[in-house]
């Protein structure tokens, strides 16, 4: 933290808590666990299919491409991209880094195997 | 595959609402959506102050976050933001037109950016806001998860480990101090001595109920404990054996009027590392006002040589003086220096604020005189601490210890919760001050703790049941104050000690200032002098 500095022990513990510890993977806390573990769920904000005021994506808080992954493997959101767990495991093989290779990702038609 | 999720229907992407350039400064969860808030138009994220106490010390600014008892230092920007959010306070020369929202203290997020963007870049403003929020000094309205929730009242886990027992080993006293809460030593019940059987059961009870606590404390109290010295000798020996068997350590302390000290007694205390706290009120003229024999003769001349010998011979533990401040005695500094000059390692003051008998309580005016004296002693304390020297003003050491740890209390003290009083016959009481009071009995060392009564007490005594304290900024430090004082003053254990709130708040404020000054210049003081003292 830059603007506030912990003084007493409680404040120091507080800061540790804030900066450290990945959230517990307790199923009861699935919502908050997901928010910490990946940024790709719609409960968390992926700016996704938006552009900024200039029509570009650089001003957004995450690269637009993050949404592509965000909506696939570990996320429950089923609609926007292929599901890589059961049906299209190879879909992203040509896309090692989404912010660079996202153009290699192609559309799929599940009716045409 | 699907998780349950409940998105309120009125969510909008925050990116539409944030001032340009402010995106990316909040957590993803907060940026996710924005809920239509109640008090500002639905499209306007706003900020409001949480429960904080801001203070300045030694030229720097600090914030004490009430709910978590955490102390943070602030930089200029975060301090100015907090000032800007204060209801009714003017903003620090906002660069553009900034508006303080009326009423609830909401300020629109965009107005904060407006107010500070002349002097700081937006990234910094956003960062400062995020940090203030993460330490809970401010809240955002209109973000999911930011709603104010009534804290869940949680009772301490049962069974709560016993740490200390205060034994009324002698329900009698050879003095007859007029202000004594034990009614001249016997609590208004027949005079009698605790029997060895009872004392042994007390030790067994303490060891058996201390769960995984390695160190427990046995306090010899009375009346005047030295009137039952034979028992103390036997119980110290027994506790030594029993604790060794249990793999624990028993610490002994005693509160005495010093009349019964002899060379032999002092050597016994020193050999067994028994911590001694002597009740004495200051120089003769003050001490003898109320600390008298039953025939009215003052006790000072009799105890002084005994105390000097104690201070000289008892080498194994620091010896503390405890002075009771009653109506008419406010010469705190004079008493303090007198006792320190005698050679006490520490001097602590107990101001009496309620009194059942005659009017021994300090008047409100007297209490403020006492506070002024505390302030002067605290200043000396800080000066010494900056030179890495200790200063034996117990009241401040205790407070600094609490503030340093940041312990957040829902109960004012350990009474009924790790600390219990044991009457002369082995009955357990809320604490030593309630000894021999049937209404405050909680079982006995022979038959065990009355858990139902304890639970009932803890659920009623919880801070959340003290409406008076609900908005007080020291509530997690004071937690309503001593049950005994409350019972005397209001006839109920569960009442807040509302008659001296202003005083307590000023005292804790004083402590916070002292804390910040010492912590900033000599943080090593705390591990060296404060953490070692342990719980008092
Ligand atoms: S008793 Fe008074 S000072 Fe103590 S917490 Fe309650 S309101 Fe605050
Ligand atoms: S109730 Fe009062 S006298 Fe008893 S332990 Fe608590 S603060 Fe001390």
XYZ file of C-alpha atoms and ligand atoms in Angstrom:
665
model
C 0.000 0.000 0.000
C 1.289 3.430 -0.871
C -1.067 5.868 0.710
C -1.748 4.226 4.030
C 0.805 2.469 6.206
C -0.065 -0.031 8.918
C 1.046 0.941 12.398
C -0.213 -1.491 15.013
C -0.127 -5.271 14.833
C -3.748 -5.533 13.845
C -3.146 -3.198 10.933
C -0.130 -5.239 9.866
C -2.139 -8.442 9.924
C -4.814 -6.707 8.007
C -2.394 -5.753 5.287
C -1.053 -9.299 5.084
C -4.539 -10.613 4.676
C -5.257 -8.127 1.949
C -2.172 -8.845 -0.061
C -1.558 -12.532 0.523
C -3.661 -15.670 0.710
C -5.455 -16.966 -2.359
C -9.094 -17.467 -1.466
C -10.112 -20.817 -0.093
C -11.576 -23.325 -2.510
C -14.456 -24.057 -0.227
C -17.477 -24.976 -2.372
C -19.698 -22.934 -0.105
C -17.667 -19.962 -1.123
C -17.592 -20.799 -4.782
C -18.484 -17.319 -5.849
C -15.691 -15.559 -4.070
C -13.258 -18.353 -4.841
C -13.946 -17.947 -8.516
C -13.478 -14.249 -8.333
C -10.036 -14.734 -6.940
C -8.959 -17.666 -9.033
C -9.826 -16.444 -12.464
C -10.925 -13.232 -13.936
C -13.037 -14.782 -16.564
C -16.417 -15.169 -15.059
C -19.249 -12.823 -15.653
C -19.643 -12.253 -11.966
C -16.307 -10.582 -12.287
C -15.985 -7.829 -14.758
C -14.351 -8.729 -18.006
C -14.769 -5.736 -20.163
C -15.040 -8.220 -22.967
C -16.767 -6.997 -26.001
C -16.356 -3.382 -25.303
C -14.150 -0.701 -26.653
C -13.085 2.472 -25.003
C -13.995 5.959 -26.069
C -11.502 5.920 -28.911
C -12.707 2.585 -30.260
C -9.607 0.823 -28.957
C -9.168 -1.642 -26.158
C -6.034 -0.407 -24.433
C -7.892 1.858 -22.065
C -9.979 -0.940 -20.673
C -9.010 -2.503 -17.438
C -8.099 -5.801 -19.074
C -7.315 -6.655 -22.655
C -10.494 -7.587 -24.432
C -9.021 -10.963 -25.245
C -9.085 -12.034 -21.636
C -12.749 -12.614 -21.993
C -12.209 -15.374 -24.493
C -10.514 -17.525 -21.932
C -12.574 -16.181 -19.172
C -15.635 -17.726 -20.685
C -14.181 -21.094 -21.439
C -12.483 -23.670 -19.259
C -13.161 -23.024 -15.641
C -16.178 -20.872 -16.036
C -19.828 -21.721 -15.911
C -20.826 -19.192 -18.512
C -21.757 -21.359 -21.435
C -22.720 -19.116 -24.258
C -19.959 -17.180 -25.858
C -17.064 -19.511 -26.589
C -16.497 -23.205 -27.134
C -16.329 -25.350 -24.084
C -12.812 -26.696 -23.886
C -13.405 -29.241 -21.223
C -15.506 -31.804 -23.066
C -16.234 -30.833 -26.663
C -13.428 -28.719 -28.075
C -10.304 -29.358 -26.061
C -8.013 -28.214 -28.885
C -9.785 -25.040 -29.675
C -7.115 -22.740 -28.281
C -4.051 -24.759 -29.265
C -2.890 -22.142 -31.740
C -3.334 -19.390 -29.285
C -0.603 -19.528 -26.686
C -1.007 -15.960 -25.530
C -4.401 -14.514 -26.090
C -3.287 -10.923 -26.136
C -0.970 -11.779 -29.049
C -2.543 -14.763 -30.810
C -6.209 -14.219 -30.373
C -6.747 -13.912 -34.097
C -5.916 -17.601 -34.462
C -9.002 -18.498 -32.578
C -11.660 -19.506 -34.995
C -15.387 -19.925 -35.024
C -16.767 -23.389 -34.609
C -19.904 -24.967 -35.802
C -20.881 -27.786 -33.468
C -23.191 -29.262 -36.108
C -20.315 -29.827 -38.537
C -17.804 -32.076 -36.861
C -21.073 -26.824 -14.177
C -23.294 -23.976 -13.240
C -22.946 -22.069 -10.020
C -25.747 -20.430 -8.228
C -25.553 -16.755 -8.829
C -27.924 -13.994 -8.044
C -27.292 -10.897 -10.039
C -29.537 -8.093 -8.982
C -31.487 -7.000 -12.007
C -30.333 -3.427 -11.940
C -26.641 -3.987 -12.594
C -24.741 -1.940 -15.098
C -21.158 -2.206 -16.214
C -19.207 0.185 -14.062
C -16.989 1.269 -16.896
C -19.841 3.425 -18.136
C -20.064 5.213 -14.866
C -16.542 5.717 -13.704
C -14.889 8.994 -14.488
C -12.642 8.615 -17.496
C -9.300 7.132 -16.541
C -10.570 5.790 -13.265
C -11.124 2.301 -14.587
C -8.832 -0.364 -13.282
C -8.454 1.048 -9.834
C -10.973 -1.119 -8.086
C -11.117 -4.816 -7.593
C -12.594 -6.766 -10.492
C -15.504 -7.777 -8.314
C -16.336 -4.182 -7.647
C -15.932 -3.150 -11.173
C -18.172 -5.934 -12.288
C -21.395 -4.213 -11.853
C -22.989 -1.391 -10.160
C -26.142 -1.694 -8.240
C -28.587 1.149 -8.088
C -27.821 2.693 -4.705
C -30.492 3.974 -2.405
C -29.344 7.468 -1.696
C -27.841 8.709 -4.907
C -29.126 8.477 -8.443
C -28.760 4.965 -9.806
C -25.978 5.820 -12.167
C -23.714 7.518 -9.678
C -21.187 5.561 -7.610
C -20.500 7.315 -4.344
C -18.174 7.103 -1.392
C -18.869 7.427 2.294
C -16.845 7.387 5.472
C -16.831 4.285 7.600
C -16.543 4.389 11.324
C -13.136 5.924 11.858
C -11.281 8.206 14.195
C -8.729 10.363 12.534
C -5.977 11.979 14.532
C -2.716 13.840 14.145
C 0.387 13.259 16.217
C 3.915 14.522 15.829
C 2.968 16.293 12.595
C 1.609 13.179 10.855
C -1.906 11.949 10.288
C -3.367 8.652 11.358
C -6.603 6.810 11.220
C -8.000 4.426 13.788
C -10.471 2.072 12.136
C -13.073 1.465 14.793
C -14.432 -1.954 13.853
C -11.054 -3.594 13.524
C -9.037 -1.505 16.030
C -6.342 -1.045 13.432
C -4.119 2.052 13.278
C -2.756 3.295 9.966
C -0.618 6.270 9.033
C -2.031 8.362 6.193
C -0.283 10.241 3.439
C -1.433 13.731 2.495
C -3.802 12.625 -0.228
C -5.564 9.922 1.752
C -5.867 12.307 4.701
C -7.359 15.013 2.485
C -9.813 12.552 1.004
C -10.986 11.588 4.472
C -11.357 15.258 5.371
C -13.260 15.873 2.200
C -15.700 13.143 3.129
C -16.442 14.528 6.568
C -20.003 15.699 6.687
C -20.287 19.443 6.883
C -16.563 20.036 6.545
C -15.302 22.096 3.670
C -13.129 20.490 1.071
C -9.440 21.362 0.902
C -9.513 23.885 -1.928
C -10.906 21.647 -4.634
C -9.372 22.264 -8.031
C -12.706 22.179 -9.718
C -16.099 22.504 -8.259
C -16.544 19.713 -5.761
C -19.691 19.052 -3.876
C -20.155 17.539 -0.510
C -23.287 15.441 -0.545
C -25.641 16.496 2.176
C -27.088 14.286 4.847
C -25.839 10.750 4.768
C -22.323 11.844 3.938
C -22.271 10.340 0.473
C -19.918 12.021 -1.911
C -20.071 11.167 -5.574
C -17.015 9.381 -6.821
C -16.642 11.746 -9.692
C -16.670 14.716 -7.334
C -13.728 13.297 -5.454
C -11.829 12.960 -8.675
C -12.780 16.514 -9.559
C -11.669 17.840 -6.225
C -8.237 16.294 -6.312
C -7.283 16.015 -9.936
C -5.742 19.483 -9.906
C -3.139 18.324 -7.448
C -2.887 14.577 -8.030
C -3.126 12.368 -11.034
C -6.138 10.161 -11.395
C -4.222 6.982 -10.935
C -3.112 8.169 -7.507
C -6.556 9.281 -6.494
C -7.921 5.914 -7.481
C -5.188 4.103 -5.620
C -5.736 6.108 -2.470
C -9.469 5.402 -2.649
C -8.866 1.728 -3.125
C -6.469 1.569 -0.211
C -8.759 3.497 2.093
C -11.504 1.120 1.150
C -9.382 -1.957 1.702
C -8.548 -0.879 5.251
C -12.263 -0.144 5.714
C -11.847 3.551 6.325
C -14.360 4.288 3.570
C -17.079 2.383 1.801
C -18.416 2.672 -1.699
C -22.073 2.850 -2.181
C -23.600 1.237 -5.167
C -21.202 -1.682 -5.334
C -22.243 -5.192 -4.529
C -20.859 -6.422 -1.245
C -20.416 -2.908 0.069
C -23.723 -2.763 1.862
C -23.471 -2.165 5.546
C -24.161 -5.384 7.355
C -25.096 -5.622 10.994
C -22.157 -7.525 12.420
C -23.094 -11.019 13.440
C -22.956 -11.343 17.166
C -20.627 -14.192 17.939
C -20.217 -15.578 21.389
C -16.767 -16.784 22.340
C -16.219 -20.479 21.645
C -17.325 -22.651 24.545
C -15.805 -23.960 26.708
C -13.641 -20.888 26.977
C -10.238 -21.737 28.495
C -9.669 -20.502 32.040
C -6.549 -18.427 32.380
C -6.815 -16.831 35.776
C -8.445 -17.523 39.091
C -8.546 -14.888 41.778
C -8.735 -16.595 45.153
C -10.336 -14.881 48.090
C -7.976 -16.684 50.438
C -8.905 -14.571 53.455
C -12.370 -13.158 53.709
C -11.157 -10.690 56.284
C -8.803 -7.753 56.504
C -6.754 -6.148 59.244
C -7.315 -2.715 57.773
C -10.639 -0.972 57.475
C -10.254 1.253 54.436
C -13.382 3.297 54.164
C -13.719 2.989 50.387
C -13.167 -0.775 50.169
C -15.523 -2.533 47.741
C -15.130 -5.653 49.872
C -16.685 -3.828 52.823
C -13.542 -3.805 54.955
C -12.435 -7.150 53.665
C -15.277 -9.573 54.231
C -17.693 -8.600 51.453
C -20.375 -8.288 54.131
C -20.332 -12.018 54.825
C -18.933 -13.943 57.804
C -15.183 -13.631 58.194
C -13.409 -16.841 57.349
C -10.274 -18.242 55.802
C -10.096 -20.382 52.707
C -9.289 -23.979 53.599
C -6.507 -25.970 51.986
C -8.959 -28.407 50.451
C -10.709 -25.558 48.629
C -7.453 -24.026 47.448
C -6.299 -27.374 46.048
C -9.608 -27.834 44.252
C -9.130 -24.364 42.785
C -5.742 -25.308 41.387
C -7.179 -28.530 39.965
C -10.098 -26.640 38.465
C -7.808 -24.114 36.842
C -5.489 -26.731 35.355
C -8.347 -28.909 34.165
C -10.218 -26.064 32.489
C -7.373 -24.223 30.855
C -7.577 -26.255 27.614
C -4.351 -25.736 25.693
C -3.223 -22.696 27.704
C 0.298 -23.436 28.866
C 0.468 -20.556 31.314
C -2.214 -19.907 33.868
C -2.358 -17.429 36.719
C -3.397 -17.799 40.309
C -4.026 -14.550 42.125
C -4.043 -14.387 45.925
C -6.609 -11.865 46.902
C -8.799 -11.080 49.838
C -9.559 -9.341 52.112
C -5.909 -9.368 52.991
C -4.302 -12.521 51.611
C -1.342 -12.451 53.989
C -3.759 -13.167 56.833
C -3.810 -16.688 55.421
C -0.117 -17.035 54.667
C 0.027 -20.690 55.754
C -2.474 -21.599 53.077
C -0.628 -19.595 50.436
C 2.582 -21.472 51.200
C 0.840 -24.816 50.862
C -1.055 -23.932 47.718
C 2.076 -22.604 46.006
C 3.802 -25.913 46.678
C 0.789 -27.886 45.537
C 0.288 -25.838 42.375
C 3.933 -26.345 41.504
C 3.562 -30.132 41.613
C 0.166 -30.280 39.961
C 1.155 -27.983 37.112
C 4.327 -29.942 36.464
C 2.201 -33.078 36.124
C -0.135 -31.296 33.754
C 2.755 -29.886 31.723
C 1.746 -26.328 32.509
C 3.092 -23.342 34.318
C 1.320 -21.487 37.089
C 2.149 -17.865 37.641
C 1.370 -16.358 41.064
C 0.471 -12.828 41.913
C -0.850 -11.188 45.042
C -2.514 -7.948 45.966
C -1.669 -6.937 49.512
C -1.884 -3.984 51.861
C 1.689 -4.726 52.951
C 0.911 -4.722 56.665
C 1.843 -8.375 57.019
C 5.193 -8.254 55.228
C 8.163 -9.522 57.196
C 11.634 -10.467 56.031
C 10.590 -14.079 56.000
C 7.428 -13.427 54.031
C 9.297 -11.309 51.509
C 11.861 -14.036 50.975
C 9.077 -16.520 50.400
C 7.494 -14.212 47.812
C 10.787 -13.651 46.066
C 11.814 -17.311 46.039
C 8.517 -18.320 44.507
C 8.427 -15.510 41.992
C 5.142 -14.238 43.342
C 4.303 -10.938 41.674
C 3.219 -8.388 44.243
C 0.940 -5.446 43.829
C 0.712 -3.196 46.877
C -2.357 -1.128 47.610
C -1.161 2.270 48.752
C -2.543 5.629 47.777
C 0.465 7.931 47.912
C 2.156 9.997 50.626
C 0.895 9.848 54.184
C -1.496 12.759 53.920
C -3.448 11.088 51.100
C -2.964 7.466 52.027
C -4.141 7.947 55.579
C -7.300 9.707 54.549
C -8.982 6.405 53.752
C -6.460 3.601 54.194
C -6.835 3.203 57.924
C -7.000 0.570 60.596
C -10.436 -0.187 61.885
C -9.797 2.182 64.796
C -9.275 4.979 62.308
C -5.497 5.160 62.600
C -3.687 5.692 59.294
C -1.649 2.811 57.873
C 1.153 4.697 56.133
C 3.703 4.760 58.940
C 3.205 1.083 59.513
C 3.484 -0.076 55.907
C 6.258 2.213 54.674
C 9.239 0.367 56.213
C 7.729 -2.956 55.140
C 7.319 -1.777 51.580
C 10.870 -0.458 51.470
C 12.126 -3.832 52.552
C 9.926 -5.563 49.987
C 11.265 -3.369 47.220
C 14.780 -4.059 48.386
C 14.550 -7.819 48.883
C 12.021 -9.030 46.318
C 14.295 -9.473 43.349
C 12.476 -11.850 41.078
C 9.485 -9.819 39.901
C 8.717 -6.145 39.490
C 6.611 -4.754 42.318
C 3.701 -2.476 41.485
C 1.812 0.072 43.522
C -1.894 0.459 43.017
C -3.408 3.721 44.141
C -7.122 4.240 44.427
C -8.300 7.705 43.541
C -11.362 8.741 45.487
C -13.269 11.930 46.108
C -10.887 14.601 47.310
C -7.708 12.917 46.062
C -6.645 14.182 42.684
C -2.986 14.942 43.333
C -2.068 12.206 40.923
C 1.373 13.438 40.022
C 2.382 13.976 43.607
C 1.232 10.476 44.515
C 2.894 9.024 41.457
C 6.312 10.519 42.137
C 6.107 9.691 45.784
C 5.499 6.034 45.045
C 8.027 5.874 42.245
C 10.620 7.453 44.551
C 9.891 4.796 47.132
C 11.164 2.339 44.547
C 8.049 0.831 42.991
C 8.649 -0.349 39.452
C 5.212 0.693 38.360
C 2.398 2.785 39.698
C -1.172 2.358 38.541
C -4.219 4.405 39.421
C -7.755 3.196 39.848
C -10.158 6.123 39.722
C -13.382 5.298 41.532
C -16.322 6.420 39.425
C -19.159 4.733 41.281
C -19.527 4.021 44.897
C -22.205 2.156 46.764
C -21.364 3.430 50.205
C -20.756 7.049 50.995
C -19.782 9.231 48.162
C -16.264 8.130 47.454
C -16.585 8.490 43.729
C -14.616 11.240 42.035
C -16.812 14.053 40.812
C -16.813 14.712 37.128
C -14.616 17.744 37.664
C -12.150 15.686 39.657
C -12.045 13.074 36.915
C -10.925 15.724 34.455
C -8.229 16.893 36.843
C -7.061 13.300 36.960
C -7.001 13.150 33.190
C -4.846 16.270 32.993
C -2.391 14.636 35.352
C -2.474 11.447 33.260
C -1.692 13.587 30.256
C 1.391 15.055 31.897
C 2.614 11.640 32.980
C 1.979 10.338 29.471
C 4.101 13.098 27.988
C 6.979 12.087 30.213
C 6.302 8.468 29.282
C 6.638 9.265 25.578
C 9.817 11.285 26.069
C 11.379 8.407 27.952
C 10.161 5.820 25.466
C 11.797 7.743 22.650
C 15.052 7.371 24.566
C 14.235 3.702 24.927
C 13.614 3.948 28.650
C 10.617 2.526 30.418
C 8.471 4.673 32.664
C 6.402 3.011 35.351
C 3.004 4.477 34.629
C 0.952 1.276 34.470
C -2.237 2.816 33.171
C -0.534 3.952 29.996
C 1.530 0.783 29.590
C -1.675 -1.237 29.734
C -3.453 0.940 27.230
C -0.468 0.978 24.862
C -0.338 -2.796 25.075
C -3.939 -3.038 23.954
C -3.583 -0.490 21.197
C -0.408 -2.098 19.927
C -2.016 -5.512 19.604
C -5.193 -3.975 18.293
C -7.300 -6.335 20.303
C -10.924 -5.745 19.390
C -13.133 -6.464 22.352
C -16.775 -7.288 22.694
C -16.351 -7.667 26.452
C -14.620 -5.107 28.630
C -12.488 -7.563 30.595
C -11.928 -11.213 31.228
C -14.561 -11.493 33.962
C -16.615 -14.622 33.381
C -14.485 -15.341 30.372
C -11.152 -16.781 31.340
C -11.010 -14.965 34.639
C -13.137 -15.962 37.603
C -13.165 -15.123 41.272
C -13.162 -17.927 43.829
C -14.869 -17.241 47.156
C -13.511 -18.462 50.463
C -15.685 -21.583 50.210
C -14.833 -22.371 46.620
C -17.766 -20.766 44.870
C -16.956 -19.276 41.485
C -17.879 -15.668 40.813
C -17.858 -13.399 37.807
C -14.657 -11.815 39.107
C -12.926 -11.058 42.388
C -14.998 -7.959 42.985
C -18.185 -10.020 43.003
C -16.855 -12.477 45.542
C -19.451 -13.758 47.998
C -22.324 -12.243 46.008
C -24.886 -15.018 45.437
C -26.394 -13.237 42.433
C -23.082 -13.486 40.603
C -22.186 -17.037 41.464
C -21.250 -19.298 38.557
C -20.808 -22.739 40.038
C -17.905 -23.754 42.235
C -14.447 -25.222 41.935
C -15.742 -28.427 43.480
C -18.720 -28.986 41.193
C -17.483 -27.100 38.168
C -18.416 -24.014 36.214
C -22.118 -23.359 35.743
C -21.959 -23.246 31.980
C -25.590 -22.238 31.552
C -25.046 -19.162 33.709
C -21.846 -18.338 31.957
C -23.503 -18.564 28.547
C -26.386 -16.458 29.725
C -23.988 -13.880 31.095
C -21.891 -13.786 27.935
C -24.853 -13.435 25.652
C -26.296 -10.598 27.724
C -23.021 -8.813 28.342
C -22.013 -8.749 24.687
C -21.237 -5.303 23.341
C -24.016 -5.588 20.772
C -26.495 -5.433 23.670
C -25.244 -2.059 24.820
C -27.170 0.426 22.727
C -25.276 3.243 24.353
C -22.011 2.030 22.843
C -23.279 1.327 19.326
C -21.792 4.427 17.742
C -18.933 5.101 20.121
C -15.510 5.111 18.508
C -13.789 3.414 21.451
C -16.374 0.659 21.762
C -14.002 -2.163 20.870
C -11.433 -0.931 23.383
C -13.736 -0.017 26.272
C -16.664 -2.326 25.497
C -18.826 -0.660 28.109
C -16.416 -0.724 31.026
C -16.237 -2.598 34.310
C -19.299 -4.702 35.191
C -18.799 -3.971 38.845
C -18.884 -0.221 38.351
C -21.942 -0.594 36.132
C -23.668 -2.733 38.699
C -22.942 -0.211 41.416
C -23.982 2.765 39.358
C -26.930 1.416 37.382
C -27.890 -1.699 39.266
C -27.103 -3.820 36.201
C -23.992 -5.584 35.041
C -25.084 -5.162 31.495
C -25.356 -1.402 31.443
C -22.654 0.662 29.767
C -20.717 2.867 32.159
C -22.225 5.872 30.489
C -21.286 8.213 33.307
C -17.662 8.448 32.233
C -17.711 7.890 28.474
C -16.294 11.291 27.638
C -13.471 10.636 30.025
C -12.702 7.186 28.633
C -12.761 8.487 25.091
C -10.339 11.281 25.988
C -8.064 8.821 27.725
C -7.996 6.426 24.793
C -7.444 9.342 22.456
C -4.470 10.334 24.575
C -3.210 6.762 24.370
C -3.506 6.731 20.578
C -1.426 9.881 20.307
C 1.226 8.483 22.590
C 1.159 5.227 20.657
C 1.683 6.863 17.285
C 4.489 9.061 18.581
C 6.399 6.170 20.097
C 5.709 3.759 17.255
C 6.964 6.202 14.635
C 10.226 7.019 16.357
C 11.071 3.948 18.384
C 9.016 0.901 17.390
C 11.483 -1.324 19.262
C 10.071 0.013 22.487
C 7.077 -2.293 22.128
C 8.779 -5.677 21.927
C 11.197 -4.611 24.659
C 8.908 -3.053 27.201
C 5.281 -3.644 26.358
C 4.887 -7.084 24.809
C 6.904 -8.624 27.620
C 4.569 -7.377 30.308
C 1.900 -9.771 29.095
C -1.740 -9.490 29.976
C -2.296 -7.518 33.107
S -19.161 2.808 27.878
Fe -19.074 4.772 26.863
S -16.914 5.011 26.293
Fe -17.241 2.844 26.714
S -17.748 1.939 24.721
Fe -19.685 2.455 25.722
S -20.182 4.493 24.926
Fe -18.008 4.151 24.536
S -15.723 -6.630 36.142
Fe -14.507 -4.847 36.715
S -13.399 -5.507 38.546
Fe -14.163 -7.360 37.546
S -12.471 -8.023 36.227
Fe -13.820 -6.727 34.990
S -12.960 -4.670 35.116
Fe -12.090 -5.893 36.791
